[in-house]
Amino acid sequence: MIEIILLVLALIVAVLSACVLLLIKQNNTSSPVKTKTKSNTKSTAAKNQILVDTSAIIDGRIADIVKTGFVPGKLLVPRFVLAELQNIADSEEPMRRSRGRRGLEMLNLIRENSAVELDIIEENPEDVKEVDHKLVYLAREYGTDILTTDYNLNRVATIEQVKVLNINELANAIKAVVIPGEAMRVKVVQKGKEKNQGLAYLEDGTMIVVENGDKLLGKEIDVEVTRIFQTVAGKMIFAVEQGQASKKPTQAKKSYTPKPTRPKH
């Protein structure tokens, strides 16, 4: 009888041990999933937030970008950026004051736009003096990108391995691709810096230098692209009136005069 009781107790202990081991295994298996989900949520929240610099606000294009829906999630504006913007708006210098007020107006337009949320954050690292370095510090703390048009901030953030969304780079990236030999219709609006040049512009602001276009002011003409010149500020397109491109090399050859060489001593 005692042997039967001991056998039953042993079976009960074995079953309970198996149940405990099974529960432990289930907890260990499910725990990483929960942690991963939490981490993913935090990572997703960070990706959907963008820290905004003063230069990007003053620039003015940010409101149009937000309106198109290309900026997802939430814009974060630090209180010290707002204070800097207010100081610019209160400046005695008319141009600077106008830029500051335009920046404040841009913030109001963004706040009224339901497509994106705008938050003013209070964090201000007192031990960091420069505004650029404050922004980089906060970007690392929040795990966000920085929206700016400032070249120096762009460089500092890149060194600190913080991702920068530069509005100027975006503007250059979305400009129409033009190749030599392509035809287009433009309106010559002013004279160029060099003799016989006229200037026209594409809708995205790209300058077109029209050879012999100084006599065509105010006229819409068909031109042919001859070459494209990339500058730090953007792209410049050189063109001639259609039908003139084939004549240009001959004319240039005839009018070419060699520069005098320095006599050898």
CSV table of C-alpha atoms in Angstrom, one decimal:
chain,number,residue,atom,x,y,z
A,1,MET,CA,0.0,0.0,0.0
A,2,ILE,CA,2.8,2.4,1.0
A,3,GLU,CA,4.6,1.6,-2.3
A,4,ILE,CA,1.5,2.5,-4.3
A,5,ILE,CA,1.2,5.9,-2.4
A,6,LEU,CA,4.8,6.7,-3.1
A,7,LEU,CA,4.4,5.8,-6.7
A,8,VAL,CA,1.4,8.1,-7.1
A,9,LEU,CA,3.3,11.0,-5.3
A,10,ALA,CA,6.2,10.5,-7.6
A,11,LEU,CA,3.9,10.7,-10.7
A,12,ILE,CA,2.3,13.9,-9.3
A,13,VAL,CA,5.7,15.5,-8.7
A,14,ALA,CA,6.8,14.5,-12.2
A,15,VAL,CA,3.7,16.0,-13.8
A,16,LEU,CA,4.1,19.3,-11.8
A,17,SER,CA,7.7,19.5,-12.7
A,18,ALA,CA,6.9,19.1,-16.4
A,19,CYS,CA,4.2,21.8,-16.1
A,20,VAL,CA,6.6,24.2,-14.4
A,21,LEU,CA,9.3,23.6,-17.1
A,22,LEU,CA,6.7,24.1,-19.8
A,23,LEU,CA,5.6,27.5,-18.3
A,24,ILE,CA,9.2,28.6,-18.0
A,25,LYS,CA,9.9,27.7,-21.6
A,26,GLN,CA,6.8,29.6,-22.8
A,27,ASN,CA,7.8,32.7,-20.8
A,28,ASN,CA,11.3,32.7,-22.2
A,29,THR,CA,9.9,32.3,-25.7
A,30,SER,CA,7.4,35.1,-25.4
A,31,SER,CA,9.6,37.6,-23.6
A,32,PRO,CA,11.8,38.6,-26.6
A,33,VAL,CA,8.7,39.1,-28.7
A,34,LYS,CA,7.3,41.6,-26.2
A,35,THR,CA,10.6,43.4,-25.9
A,36,LYS,CA,11.0,43.5,-29.6
A,37,THR,CA,7.5,45.0,-30.0
A,38,LYS,CA,8.3,47.7,-27.5
A,39,SER,CA,11.6,48.5,-29.1
A,40,ASN,CA,9.9,48.6,-32.6
A,41,THR,CA,7.3,50.9,-31.3
A,42,LYS,CA,9.9,53.3,-29.8
A,43,SER,CA,12.0,53.1,-33.0
A,44,THR,CA,8.9,53.8,-35.2
A,45,ALA,CA,8.0,56.8,-33.0
A,46,ALA,CA,11.5,58.2,-33.3
A,47,LYS,CA,11.4,57.8,-37.1
A,48,ASN,CA,8.1,59.6,-37.3
A,49,GLN,CA,9.5,62.7,-35.5
A,50,ILE,CA,11.7,65.4,-37.0
A,51,LEU,CA,13.6,68.0,-35.1
A,52,VAL,CA,13.3,71.4,-36.8
A,53,ASP,CA,16.1,74.0,-37.0
A,54,THR,CA,15.6,77.8,-37.1
A,55,SER,CA,16.9,78.1,-40.7
A,56,ALA,CA,14.3,75.6,-42.0
A,57,ILE,CA,11.5,77.6,-40.4
A,58,ILE,CA,12.7,80.9,-41.8
A,59,ASP,CA,13.3,79.5,-45.2
A,60,GLY,CA,9.6,79.3,-45.8
A,61,ARG,CA,9.4,76.2,-48.0
A,62,ILE,CA,8.7,74.0,-45.0
A,63,ALA,CA,5.0,74.9,-44.9
A,64,ASP,CA,4.5,73.9,-48.6
A,65,ILE,CA,6.4,70.6,-48.0
A,66,VAL,CA,4.2,69.8,-45.0
A,67,LYS,CA,1.1,70.6,-47.1
A,68,THR,CA,2.1,68.1,-49.7
A,69,GLY,CA,2.2,65.3,-47.1
A,70,PHE,CA,5.8,64.4,-47.7
A,71,VAL,CA,6.6,65.0,-44.0
A,72,PRO,CA,5.2,62.1,-41.9
A,73,GLY,CA,4.5,62.1,-38.2
A,74,LYS,CA,5.4,65.0,-35.9
A,75,LEU,CA,7.6,68.1,-36.1
A,76,LEU,CA,9.6,69.0,-32.9
A,77,VAL,CA,10.5,72.6,-32.3
A,78,PRO,CA,12.7,73.2,-29.2
A,79,ARG,CA,11.8,76.2,-27.0
A,80,PHE,CA,15.3,77.7,-27.6
A,81,VAL,CA,14.7,77.6,-31.4
A,82,LEU,CA,11.4,79.4,-30.9
A,83,ALA,CA,13.2,82.0,-28.7
A,84,GLU,CA,15.8,82.5,-31.4
A,85,LEU,CA,13.1,83.0,-33.9
A,86,GLN,CA,11.4,85.6,-31.7
A,87,ASN,CA,14.6,87.5,-31.3
A,88,ILE,CA,15.1,87.6,-35.0
A,89,ALA,CA,11.5,88.8,-35.4
A,90,ASP,CA,12.2,91.6,-32.9
A,91,SER,CA,15.4,92.8,-34.6
A,92,GLU,CA,15.8,96.4,-35.5
A,93,GLU,CA,17.2,95.5,-38.9
A,94,PRO,CA,14.2,95.4,-41.3
A,95,MET,CA,15.3,92.5,-43.4
A,96,ARG,CA,16.2,90.3,-40.4
A,97,ARG,CA,12.9,91.3,-38.7
A,98,SER,CA,10.9,90.4,-41.8
A,99,ARG,CA,12.6,86.9,-42.0
A,100,GLY,CA,11.8,86.3,-38.3
A,101,ARG,CA,8.2,87.2,-38.7
A,102,ARG,CA,7.9,85.0,-41.8
A,103,GLY,CA,9.3,82.2,-39.7
A,104,LEU,CA,6.6,82.7,-37.0
A,105,GLU,CA,4.0,82.8,-39.7
A,106,MET,CA,5.3,79.5,-41.1
A,107,LEU,CA,4.9,77.9,-37.7
A,108,ASN,CA,1.3,79.1,-37.5
A,109,LEU,CA,0.5,77.7,-41.0
A,110,ILE,CA,2.0,74.3,-40.0
A,111,ARG,CA,0.0,74.2,-36.7
A,112,GLU,CA,-3.2,74.9,-38.7
A,113,ASN,CA,-2.3,72.0,-41.1
A,114,SER,CA,-3.9,68.8,-39.8
A,115,ALA,CA,-1.5,66.7,-41.9
A,116,VAL,CA,1.3,67.0,-39.4
A,117,GLU,CA,1.5,67.5,-35.6
A,118,LEU,CA,3.7,70.3,-34.3
A,119,ASP,CA,5.1,70.1,-30.7
A,120,ILE,CA,7.2,72.6,-28.8
A,121,ILE,CA,9.7,70.7,-26.6
A,122,GLU,CA,11.1,72.2,-23.4
A,123,GLU,CA,14.4,70.3,-23.2
A,124,ASN,CA,17.4,72.7,-23.2
A,125,PRO,CA,20.8,71.2,-22.5
A,126,GLU,CA,22.3,74.1,-20.4
A,127,ASP,CA,25.8,72.7,-20.5
A,128,VAL,CA,25.8,73.0,-24.4
A,129,LYS,CA,26.2,76.6,-25.5
A,130,GLU,CA,25.8,76.6,-29.3
A,131,VAL,CA,22.3,76.2,-30.8
A,132,ASP,CA,23.7,73.8,-33.5
A,133,HIS,CA,25.2,71.6,-30.9
A,134,LYS,CA,22.0,71.7,-28.8
A,135,LEU,CA,20.0,70.5,-31.8
A,136,VAL,CA,22.5,67.6,-32.4
A,137,TYR,CA,22.4,66.7,-28.7
A,138,LEU,CA,18.6,66.6,-28.7
A,139,ALA,CA,18.5,64.7,-32.0
A,140,ARG,CA,20.6,62.0,-30.4
A,141,GLU,CA,18.5,61.9,-27.3
A,142,TYR,CA,15.3,61.6,-29.2
A,143,GLY,CA,16.7,59.4,-32.0
A,144,THR,CA,15.4,61.8,-34.6
A,145,ASP,CA,16.6,63.5,-37.8
A,146,ILE,CA,17.2,67.2,-38.1
A,147,LEU,CA,15.4,69.4,-40.7
A,148,THR,CA,17.6,72.3,-41.8
A,149,THR,CA,19.0,74.5,-44.6
A,150,ASP,CA,22.1,75.5,-42.6
A,151,TYR,CA,25.4,74.2,-44.1
A,152,ASN,CA,27.4,74.3,-40.9
A,153,LEU,CA,24.7,72.5,-38.9
A,154,ASN,CA,24.6,69.9,-41.7
A,155,ARG,CA,28.4,69.3,-41.3
A,156,VAL,CA,28.3,69.2,-37.5
A,157,ALA,CA,25.4,66.7,-37.5
A,158,THR,CA,27.1,64.5,-40.1
A,159,ILE,CA,30.3,64.4,-38.0
A,160,GLU,CA,28.1,63.3,-35.0
A,161,GLN,CA,26.4,60.7,-37.2
A,162,VAL,CA,23.0,62.4,-36.9
A,163,LYS,CA,20.9,62.2,-40.1
A,164,VAL,CA,20.1,65.6,-41.7
A,165,LEU,CA,17.2,66.4,-44.0
A,166,ASN,CA,18.4,69.4,-45.9
A,167,ILE,CA,15.7,71.3,-47.8
A,168,ASN,CA,18.2,72.7,-50.3
A,169,GLU,CA,19.3,69.2,-51.2
A,170,LEU,CA,15.7,68.1,-51.6
A,171,ALA,CA,15.0,71.0,-53.9
A,172,ASN,CA,18.0,70.1,-56.1
A,173,ALA,CA,17.0,66.5,-56.1
A,174,ILE,CA,13.5,67.1,-57.5
A,175,LYS,CA,14.5,69.5,-60.2
A,176,ALA,CA,13.7,68.4,-63.7
A,177,VAL,CA,16.5,66.4,-65.4
A,178,VAL,CA,17.7,68.2,-68.6
A,179,ILE,CA,20.2,66.9,-71.1
A,180,PRO,CA,22.2,68.7,-73.9
A,181,GLY,CA,20.2,68.8,-77.1
A,182,GLU,CA,16.9,68.9,-75.4
A,183,ALA,CA,14.4,71.5,-76.6
A,184,MET,CA,12.2,73.7,-74.4
A,185,ARG,CA,10.2,76.8,-74.5
A,186,VAL,CA,11.2,79.7,-72.2
A,187,LYS,CA,10.6,83.4,-71.7
A,188,VAL,CA,13.7,85.7,-71.6
A,189,VAL,CA,13.1,88.0,-68.7
A,190,GLN,CA,16.4,89.9,-68.3
A,191,LYS,CA,19.9,90.4,-69.5
A,192,GLY,CA,22.7,88.3,-68.3
A,193,LYS,CA,26.0,89.3,-66.8
A,194,GLU,CA,28.0,88.6,-70.0
A,195,LYS,CA,27.5,90.4,-73.3
A,196,ASN,CA,24.7,89.2,-75.5
A,197,GLN,CA,23.3,86.9,-72.8
A,198,GLY,CA,19.6,86.7,-71.8
A,199,LEU,CA,18.2,85.0,-68.8
A,200,ALA,CA,15.2,82.7,-68.4
A,201,TYR,CA,14.0,80.4,-65.6
A,202,LEU,CA,12.3,77.1,-65.3
A,203,GLU,CA,9.4,76.7,-62.9
A,204,ASP,CA,11.7,75.2,-60.2
A,205,GLY,CA,13.9,78.3,-60.3
A,206,THR,CA,16.7,76.8,-62.4
A,207,MET,CA,18.5,79.6,-64.4
A,208,ILE,CA,18.8,79.3,-68.2
A,209,VAL,CA,21.4,81.4,-69.9
A,210,VAL,CA,20.4,82.1,-73.5
A,211,GLU,CA,23.2,83.0,-75.8
A,212,ASN,CA,22.3,86.1,-77.9
A,213,GLY,CA,19.2,86.4,-75.8
A,214,ASP,CA,19.7,90.0,-74.8
A,215,LYS,CA,17.7,91.1,-77.9
A,216,LEU,CA,14.8,88.8,-77.1
A,217,LEU,CA,13.7,90.3,-73.7
A,218,GLY,CA,10.1,89.7,-72.9
A,219,LYS,CA,9.7,87.1,-75.7
A,220,GLU,CA,8.9,83.4,-75.4
A,221,ILE,CA,11.2,81.4,-77.6
A,222,ASP,CA,12.1,77.8,-78.3
A,223,VAL,CA,15.7,77.0,-77.2
A,224,GLU,CA,18.0,74.0,-77.4
A,225,VAL,CA,20.2,73.1,-74.4
A,226,THR,CA,23.9,73.2,-75.2
A,227,ARG,CA,25.4,72.4,-71.8
A,228,ILE,CA,24.7,72.1,-68.1
A,229,PHE,CA,26.9,73.6,-65.4
A,230,GLN,CA,26.6,72.4,-61.8
A,231,THR,CA,27.4,75.0,-59.1
A,232,VAL,CA,27.2,75.0,-55.3
A,233,ALA,CA,24.0,77.0,-55.4
A,234,GLY,CA,22.4,74.6,-58.0
A,235,LYS,CA,22.3,74.0,-61.7
A,236,MET,CA,22.7,76.4,-64.6
A,237,ILE,CA,21.6,75.6,-68.1
A,238,PHE,CA,23.1,77.2,-71.2
A,239,ALA,CA,21.0,77.3,-74.4
A,240,VAL,CA,20.7,78.9,-77.8
A,241,GLU,CA,17.6,79.7,-79.8
A,242,GLN,CA,16.5,76.7,-81.9
A,243,GLY,CA,18.2,76.7,-85.3
A,244,GLN,CA,21.2,78.6,-84.0
A,245,ALA,CA,23.0,75.7,-82.3
A,246,SER,CA,24.6,74.3,-85.5
A,247,LYS,CA,25.8,77.8,-86.4
A,248,LYS,CA,27.4,78.5,-83.1
A,249,PRO,CA,30.7,76.5,-83.5
A,250,THR,CA,31.5,78.2,-86.9
A,251,GLN,CA,30.7,81.7,-85.4
A,252,ALA,CA,32.8,80.9,-82.3
A,253,LYS,CA,35.7,79.8,-84.5
A,254,LYS,CA,35.7,82.9,-86.6
A,255,SER,CA,35.5,85.3,-83.6
A,256,TYR,CA,38.2,83.5,-81.7
A,257,THR,CA,41.3,85.5,-81.0
A,258,PRO,CA,44.3,83.9,-79.2
A,259,LYS,CA,45.5,85.5,-76.0
A,260,PRO,CA,48.9,87.1,-76.1
A,261,THR,CA,51.6,84.9,-74.5
A,262,ARG,CA,54.1,86.2,-72.0
A,263,PRO,CA,57.5,86.8,-73.6
A,264,LYS,CA,60.3,84.6,-72.4
A,265,HIS,CA,63.0,86.3,-70.5
